Coordinates of C-alpha atoms in Angstrom, one line a residue:
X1051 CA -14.7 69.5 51.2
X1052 CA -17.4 70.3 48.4
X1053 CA -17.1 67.7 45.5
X1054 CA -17.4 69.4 42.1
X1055 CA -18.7 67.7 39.6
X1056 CA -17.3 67.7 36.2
X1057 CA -19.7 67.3 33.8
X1058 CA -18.8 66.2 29.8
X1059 CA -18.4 69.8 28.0
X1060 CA -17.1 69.7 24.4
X1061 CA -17.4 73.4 22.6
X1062 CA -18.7 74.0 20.0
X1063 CA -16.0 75.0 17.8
X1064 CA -12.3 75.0 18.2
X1065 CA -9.9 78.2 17.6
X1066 CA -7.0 77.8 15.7
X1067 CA -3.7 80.2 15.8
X1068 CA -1.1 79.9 13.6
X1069 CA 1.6 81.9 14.7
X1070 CA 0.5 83.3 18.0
X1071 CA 1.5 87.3 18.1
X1072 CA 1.8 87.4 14.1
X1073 CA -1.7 87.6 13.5
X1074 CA -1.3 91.1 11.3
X1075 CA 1.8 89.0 9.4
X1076 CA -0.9 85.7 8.3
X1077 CA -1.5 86.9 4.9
X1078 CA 2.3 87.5 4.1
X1079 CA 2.9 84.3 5.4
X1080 CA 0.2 82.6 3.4
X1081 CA 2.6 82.9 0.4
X1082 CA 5.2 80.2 1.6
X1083 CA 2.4 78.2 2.8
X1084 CA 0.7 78.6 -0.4
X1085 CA 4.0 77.8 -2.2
X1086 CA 4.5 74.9 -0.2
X1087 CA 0.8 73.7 -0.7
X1088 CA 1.6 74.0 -4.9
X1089 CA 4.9 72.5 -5.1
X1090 CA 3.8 69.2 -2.9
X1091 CA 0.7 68.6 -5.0
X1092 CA 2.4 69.6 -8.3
X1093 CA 5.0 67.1 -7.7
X1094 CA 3.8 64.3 -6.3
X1095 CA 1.0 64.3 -9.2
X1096 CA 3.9 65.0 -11.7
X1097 CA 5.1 61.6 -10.3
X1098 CA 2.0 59.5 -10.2
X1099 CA 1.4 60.4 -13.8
X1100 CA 4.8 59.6 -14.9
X1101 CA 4.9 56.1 -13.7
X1102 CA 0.7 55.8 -14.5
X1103 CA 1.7 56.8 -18.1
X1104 CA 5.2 54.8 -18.3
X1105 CA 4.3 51.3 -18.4
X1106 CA 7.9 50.3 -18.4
X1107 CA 8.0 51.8 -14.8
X1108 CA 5.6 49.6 -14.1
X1109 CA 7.7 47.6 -11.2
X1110 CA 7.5 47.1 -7.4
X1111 CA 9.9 50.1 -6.6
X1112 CA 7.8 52.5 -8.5
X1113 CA 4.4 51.3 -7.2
X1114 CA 5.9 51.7 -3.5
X1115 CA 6.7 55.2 -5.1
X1116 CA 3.6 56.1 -6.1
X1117 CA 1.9 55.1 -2.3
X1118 CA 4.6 57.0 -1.1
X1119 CA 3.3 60.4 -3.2
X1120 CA -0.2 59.0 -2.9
X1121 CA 0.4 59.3 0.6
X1122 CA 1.7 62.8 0.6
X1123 CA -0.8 64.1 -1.2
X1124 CA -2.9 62.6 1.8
X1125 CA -0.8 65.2 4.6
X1126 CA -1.1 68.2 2.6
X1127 CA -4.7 68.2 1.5
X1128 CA -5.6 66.9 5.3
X1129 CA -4.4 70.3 6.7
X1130 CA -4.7 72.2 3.8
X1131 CA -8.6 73.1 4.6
X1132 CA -7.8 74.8 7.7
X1133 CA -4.1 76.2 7.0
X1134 CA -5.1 78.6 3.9
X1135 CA -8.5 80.2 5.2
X1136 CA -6.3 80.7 8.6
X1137 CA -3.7 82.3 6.9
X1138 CA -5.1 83.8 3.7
X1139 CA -8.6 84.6 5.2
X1140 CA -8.7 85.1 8.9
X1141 CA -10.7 82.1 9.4
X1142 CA -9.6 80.9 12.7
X1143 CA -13.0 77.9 13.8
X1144 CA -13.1 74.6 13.1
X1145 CA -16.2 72.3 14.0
X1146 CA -15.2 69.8 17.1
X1147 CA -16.3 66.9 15.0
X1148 CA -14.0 68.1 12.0
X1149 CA -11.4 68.9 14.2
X1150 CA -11.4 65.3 15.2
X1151 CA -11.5 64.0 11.6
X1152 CA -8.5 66.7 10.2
X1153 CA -6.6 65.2 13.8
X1154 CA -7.7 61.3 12.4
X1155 CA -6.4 61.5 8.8
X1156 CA -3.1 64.1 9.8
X1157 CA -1.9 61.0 12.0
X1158 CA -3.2 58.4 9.8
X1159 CA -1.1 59.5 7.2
X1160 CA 2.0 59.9 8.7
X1161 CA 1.3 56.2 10.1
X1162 CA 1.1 55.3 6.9
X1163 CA 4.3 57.2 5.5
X1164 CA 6.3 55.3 8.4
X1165 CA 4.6 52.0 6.9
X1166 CA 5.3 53.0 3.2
X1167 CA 8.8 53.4 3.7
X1168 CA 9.4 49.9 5.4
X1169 CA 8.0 48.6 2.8
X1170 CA 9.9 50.3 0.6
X1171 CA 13.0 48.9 2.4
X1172 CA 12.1 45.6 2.1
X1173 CA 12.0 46.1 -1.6
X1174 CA 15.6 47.4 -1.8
X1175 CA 16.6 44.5 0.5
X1176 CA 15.2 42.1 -1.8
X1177 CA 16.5 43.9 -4.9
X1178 CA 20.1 43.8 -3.7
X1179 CA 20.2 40.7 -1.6
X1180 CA 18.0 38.2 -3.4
X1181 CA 18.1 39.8 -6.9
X1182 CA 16.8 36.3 -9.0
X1183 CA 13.7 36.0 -7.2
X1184 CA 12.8 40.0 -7.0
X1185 CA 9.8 39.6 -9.6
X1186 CA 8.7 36.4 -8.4
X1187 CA 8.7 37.6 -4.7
X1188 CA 7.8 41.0 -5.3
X1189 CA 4.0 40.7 -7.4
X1190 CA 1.3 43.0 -8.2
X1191 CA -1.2 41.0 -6.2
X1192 CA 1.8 40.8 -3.0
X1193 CA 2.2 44.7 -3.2
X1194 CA -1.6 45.3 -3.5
X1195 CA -1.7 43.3 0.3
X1196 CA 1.4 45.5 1.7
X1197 CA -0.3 48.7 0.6
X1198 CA -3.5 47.1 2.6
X1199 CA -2.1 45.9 5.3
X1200 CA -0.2 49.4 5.6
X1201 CA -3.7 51.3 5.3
X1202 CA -5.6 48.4 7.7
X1203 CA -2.6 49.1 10.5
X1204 CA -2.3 53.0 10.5
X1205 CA -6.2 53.2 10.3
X1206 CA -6.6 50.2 13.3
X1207 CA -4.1 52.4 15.2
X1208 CA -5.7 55.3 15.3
X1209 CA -9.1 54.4 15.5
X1210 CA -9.6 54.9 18.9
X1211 CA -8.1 58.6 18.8
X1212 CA -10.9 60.7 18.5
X1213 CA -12.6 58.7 20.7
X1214 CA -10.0 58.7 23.4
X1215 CA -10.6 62.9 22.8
X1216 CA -14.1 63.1 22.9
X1217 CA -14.9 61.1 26.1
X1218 CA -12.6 64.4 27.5
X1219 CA -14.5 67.2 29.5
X1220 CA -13.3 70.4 27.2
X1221 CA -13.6 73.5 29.7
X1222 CA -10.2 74.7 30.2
X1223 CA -9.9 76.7 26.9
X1224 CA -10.3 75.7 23.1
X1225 CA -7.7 77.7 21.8
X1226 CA -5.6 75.1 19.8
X1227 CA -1.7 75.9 19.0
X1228 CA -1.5 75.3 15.4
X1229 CA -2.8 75.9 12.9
X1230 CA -4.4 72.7 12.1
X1231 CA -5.8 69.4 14.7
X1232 CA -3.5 67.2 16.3
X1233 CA -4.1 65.0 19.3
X1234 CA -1.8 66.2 21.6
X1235 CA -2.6 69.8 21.1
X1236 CA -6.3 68.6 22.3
X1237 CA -5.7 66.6 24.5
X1238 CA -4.0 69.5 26.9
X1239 CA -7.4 71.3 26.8
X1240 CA -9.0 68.6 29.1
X1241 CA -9.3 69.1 32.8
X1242 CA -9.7 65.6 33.4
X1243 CA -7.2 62.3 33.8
X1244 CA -5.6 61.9 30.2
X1245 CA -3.6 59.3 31.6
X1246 CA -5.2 56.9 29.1
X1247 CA -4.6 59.1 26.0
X1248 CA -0.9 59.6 27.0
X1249 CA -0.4 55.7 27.2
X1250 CA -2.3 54.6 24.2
X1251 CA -0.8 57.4 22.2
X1252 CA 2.9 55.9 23.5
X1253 CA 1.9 52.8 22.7
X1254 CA 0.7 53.5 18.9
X1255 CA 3.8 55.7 18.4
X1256 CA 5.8 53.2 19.5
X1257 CA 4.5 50.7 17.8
X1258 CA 4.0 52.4 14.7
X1259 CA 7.4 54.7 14.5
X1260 CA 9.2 52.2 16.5
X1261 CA 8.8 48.7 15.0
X1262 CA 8.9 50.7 11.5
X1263 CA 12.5 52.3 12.4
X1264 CA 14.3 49.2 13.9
X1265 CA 12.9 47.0 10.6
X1266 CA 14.6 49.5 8.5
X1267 CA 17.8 49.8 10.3
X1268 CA 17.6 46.3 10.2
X1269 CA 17.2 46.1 6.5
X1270 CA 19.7 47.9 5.5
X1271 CA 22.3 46.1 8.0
X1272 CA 21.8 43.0 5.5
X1273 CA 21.9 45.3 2.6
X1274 CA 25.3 46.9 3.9
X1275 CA 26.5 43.0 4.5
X1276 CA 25.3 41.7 1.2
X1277 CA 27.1 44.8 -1.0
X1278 CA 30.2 44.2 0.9
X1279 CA 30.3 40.5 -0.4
X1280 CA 30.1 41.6 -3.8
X1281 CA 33.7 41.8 -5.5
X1282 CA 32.9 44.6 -8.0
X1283 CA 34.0 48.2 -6.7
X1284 CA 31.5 49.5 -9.6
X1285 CA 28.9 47.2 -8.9
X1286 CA 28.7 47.8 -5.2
X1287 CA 28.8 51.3 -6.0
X1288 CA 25.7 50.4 -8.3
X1289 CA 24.0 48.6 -5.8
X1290 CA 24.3 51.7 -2.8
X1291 CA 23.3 54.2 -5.5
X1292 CA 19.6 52.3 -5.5
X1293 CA 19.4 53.3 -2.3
X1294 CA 20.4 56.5 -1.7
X1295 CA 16.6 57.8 -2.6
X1296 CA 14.8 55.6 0.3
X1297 CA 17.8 57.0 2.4
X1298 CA 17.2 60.7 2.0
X1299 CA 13.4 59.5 2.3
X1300 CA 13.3 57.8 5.8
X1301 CA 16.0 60.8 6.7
X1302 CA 13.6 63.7 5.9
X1303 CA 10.8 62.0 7.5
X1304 CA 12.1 60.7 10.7
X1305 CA 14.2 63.4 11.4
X1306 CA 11.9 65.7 11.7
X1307 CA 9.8 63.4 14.2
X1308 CA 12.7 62.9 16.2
X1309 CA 13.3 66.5 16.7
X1310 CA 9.4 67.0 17.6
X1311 CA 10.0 64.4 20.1
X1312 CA 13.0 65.5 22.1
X1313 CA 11.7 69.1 21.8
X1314 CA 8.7 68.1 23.3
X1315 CA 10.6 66.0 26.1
X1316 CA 13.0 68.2 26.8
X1317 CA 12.7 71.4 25.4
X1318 CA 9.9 72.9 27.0
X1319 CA 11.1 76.2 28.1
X1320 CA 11.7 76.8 24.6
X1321 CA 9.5 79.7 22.5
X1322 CA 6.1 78.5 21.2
X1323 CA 7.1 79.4 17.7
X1324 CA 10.0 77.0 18.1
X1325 CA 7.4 73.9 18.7
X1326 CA 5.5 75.8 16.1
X1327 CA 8.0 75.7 13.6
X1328 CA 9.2 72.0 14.5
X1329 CA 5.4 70.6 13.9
X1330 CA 5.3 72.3 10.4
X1331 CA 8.7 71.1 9.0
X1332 CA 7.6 67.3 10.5
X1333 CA 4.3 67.7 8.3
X1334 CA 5.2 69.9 5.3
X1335 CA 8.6 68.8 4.3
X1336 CA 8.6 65.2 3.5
X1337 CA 5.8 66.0 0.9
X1338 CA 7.6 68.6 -0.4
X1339 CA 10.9 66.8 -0.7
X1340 CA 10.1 63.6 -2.0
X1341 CA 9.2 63.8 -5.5
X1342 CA 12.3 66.4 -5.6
X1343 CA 14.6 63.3 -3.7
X1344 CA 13.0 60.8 -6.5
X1345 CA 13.4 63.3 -9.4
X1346 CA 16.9 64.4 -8.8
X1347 CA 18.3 60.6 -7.4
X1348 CA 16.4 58.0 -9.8
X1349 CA 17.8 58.2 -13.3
X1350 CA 14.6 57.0 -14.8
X1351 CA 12.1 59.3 -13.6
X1352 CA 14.6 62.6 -14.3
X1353 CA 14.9 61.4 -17.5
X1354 CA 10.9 60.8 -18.4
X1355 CA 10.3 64.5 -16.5
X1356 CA 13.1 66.1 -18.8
X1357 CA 11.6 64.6 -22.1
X1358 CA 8.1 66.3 -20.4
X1359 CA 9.2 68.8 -20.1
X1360 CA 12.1 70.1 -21.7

């Protein structure tokens, strides 16, 4: 039997598609898209400035906040340049080399939100269970090193990503399914072994997603046990209420990736607008959400947007 040799092909450009079969409806639905785009970058902004301008918000939980919109400003302007000219212009290539970056910061990102929100959890944990030492424990310099440390792991974990993709031969097609990079949209292109990209990629999900998920559950099992030890009705009442933000949070987030996950495990007979659809709720909703979650739940911000404003 003839040996065929694969030689390394990468194209060019790859070709990006939205909603495959509703090519004539793109520039109808660039208005939600658009819509979405506004709303996530006028709130999350709305937020930073409030607490930037506020010095009496100028506490742990409202730093982690302002990562936290930081960060989501981060997801929608990394697919942003690729989503609009798609939808509002027709513009379907992307470069191979900025594919790879849009496909580095997308996951980067949502590393990072996973990271963000543990972090916020261990602020509510030490709020509620060791209240006296919450300033001491909790300093500027201390969360300047979390929001590092965050940044150094996502960024460490996905550093090998693009190269993992581009040691690939290319040659089956370069038709991607979204409308924006991801690595395992690319990786299915390759007609060679991606055994190694479908291990490391386990790996940093689990890792990442994983060890983030069980510290949170874990945090708030202490939280749960500490507000049951306090007598007060009200006060435990008081102490749940500080929560109930960084709940809806980690929900809308992880949710979302969850549903992604057994989708892709198990639903695989299902329409390609369904995994469509599933990929742009796990990467446009939690920016959208957030500063809406914050506004409406934490007294002190509603109140500083309403004077704004109103």
């Amino acid at each position: 039997m003839a040996e065929v040799n694969l030689t390394l092909f990468q194209p060019a450009t790859f070709h990006l598609t939205g909603f495959p079969g509703l090519e004539r409806l793109h520039p109808w639905i660039s208005i939600p898209f658009c819509a979405l785009y506004f709303s996530s970058i006028l709130g999350n902004c709305t937020i930073l400035l409030i607490v930037r301008r506020d010095r009496r918000l100028h506490e742990p939980m409202y730093f982690f906040l302002c990562m936290l919109s930081l960060n989501d400003l981060g997801v929608s302007l990394s697919t942003l340049p690729t989503v609009l000219p798609l939808f509002c212009f027709g513009l379907s290539e992307v470069a191979f080399d900025a594919c790879l970056a849009q496909m580095f910061f997308i996951h980067s990102f949502s590393f990072m939100e996973s990271g963000i929100l543990l972090a916020m959890a261990f602020d509510r944990f030490v709020a509620i269970c060791n209240p006296l030492h919450y300033s001491s424990t909790l300093t500027t310099p201390r969360i300047s090193r979390i929001g590092l440390a965050v940044v150094l792991k996502s960024t460490a974990m996905l550093f090998p990503f693009p190269f993992l993709i581009k040691r690939l031969p290319i040659c089956r097609s370069n038709l991607l399914s979204h409308a924006y990079c991801l690595h395992p949209d690319m990786m299915r292109l390759a007609c060679a072994d991606i055994t190694v990209n479908n291990i490391y990629g386990f790996f940093a999900v689990l890792f990442t997603y994983g060890l983030d998920s069980t510290f949170i559950v874990l945090s708030y099992l202490m939280i749960l046990k500490a507000v049951l030890n306090i007598a007060s009705r009200e006060q435990r009442h008081k102490a749940l209420n500080t929560c109930v933000s960084h709940i809806c949070a980690v929900l809308t987030f992880y949710v979302p990736i969850i549903a992604v996950s057994v989708l892709h495990r198990f639903g695989k007979s299902a329409p390609p607008v369904v995994h469509i659809m599933m990929s742009n709720i796990y990467l446009f909703v939690p920016p959208l959400l957030n500063p809406v979650i914050y506004s409406v739940k934490t007294k002190e911000i509603r109140k500083r947007i309403f004077r704004k404003f109103v």
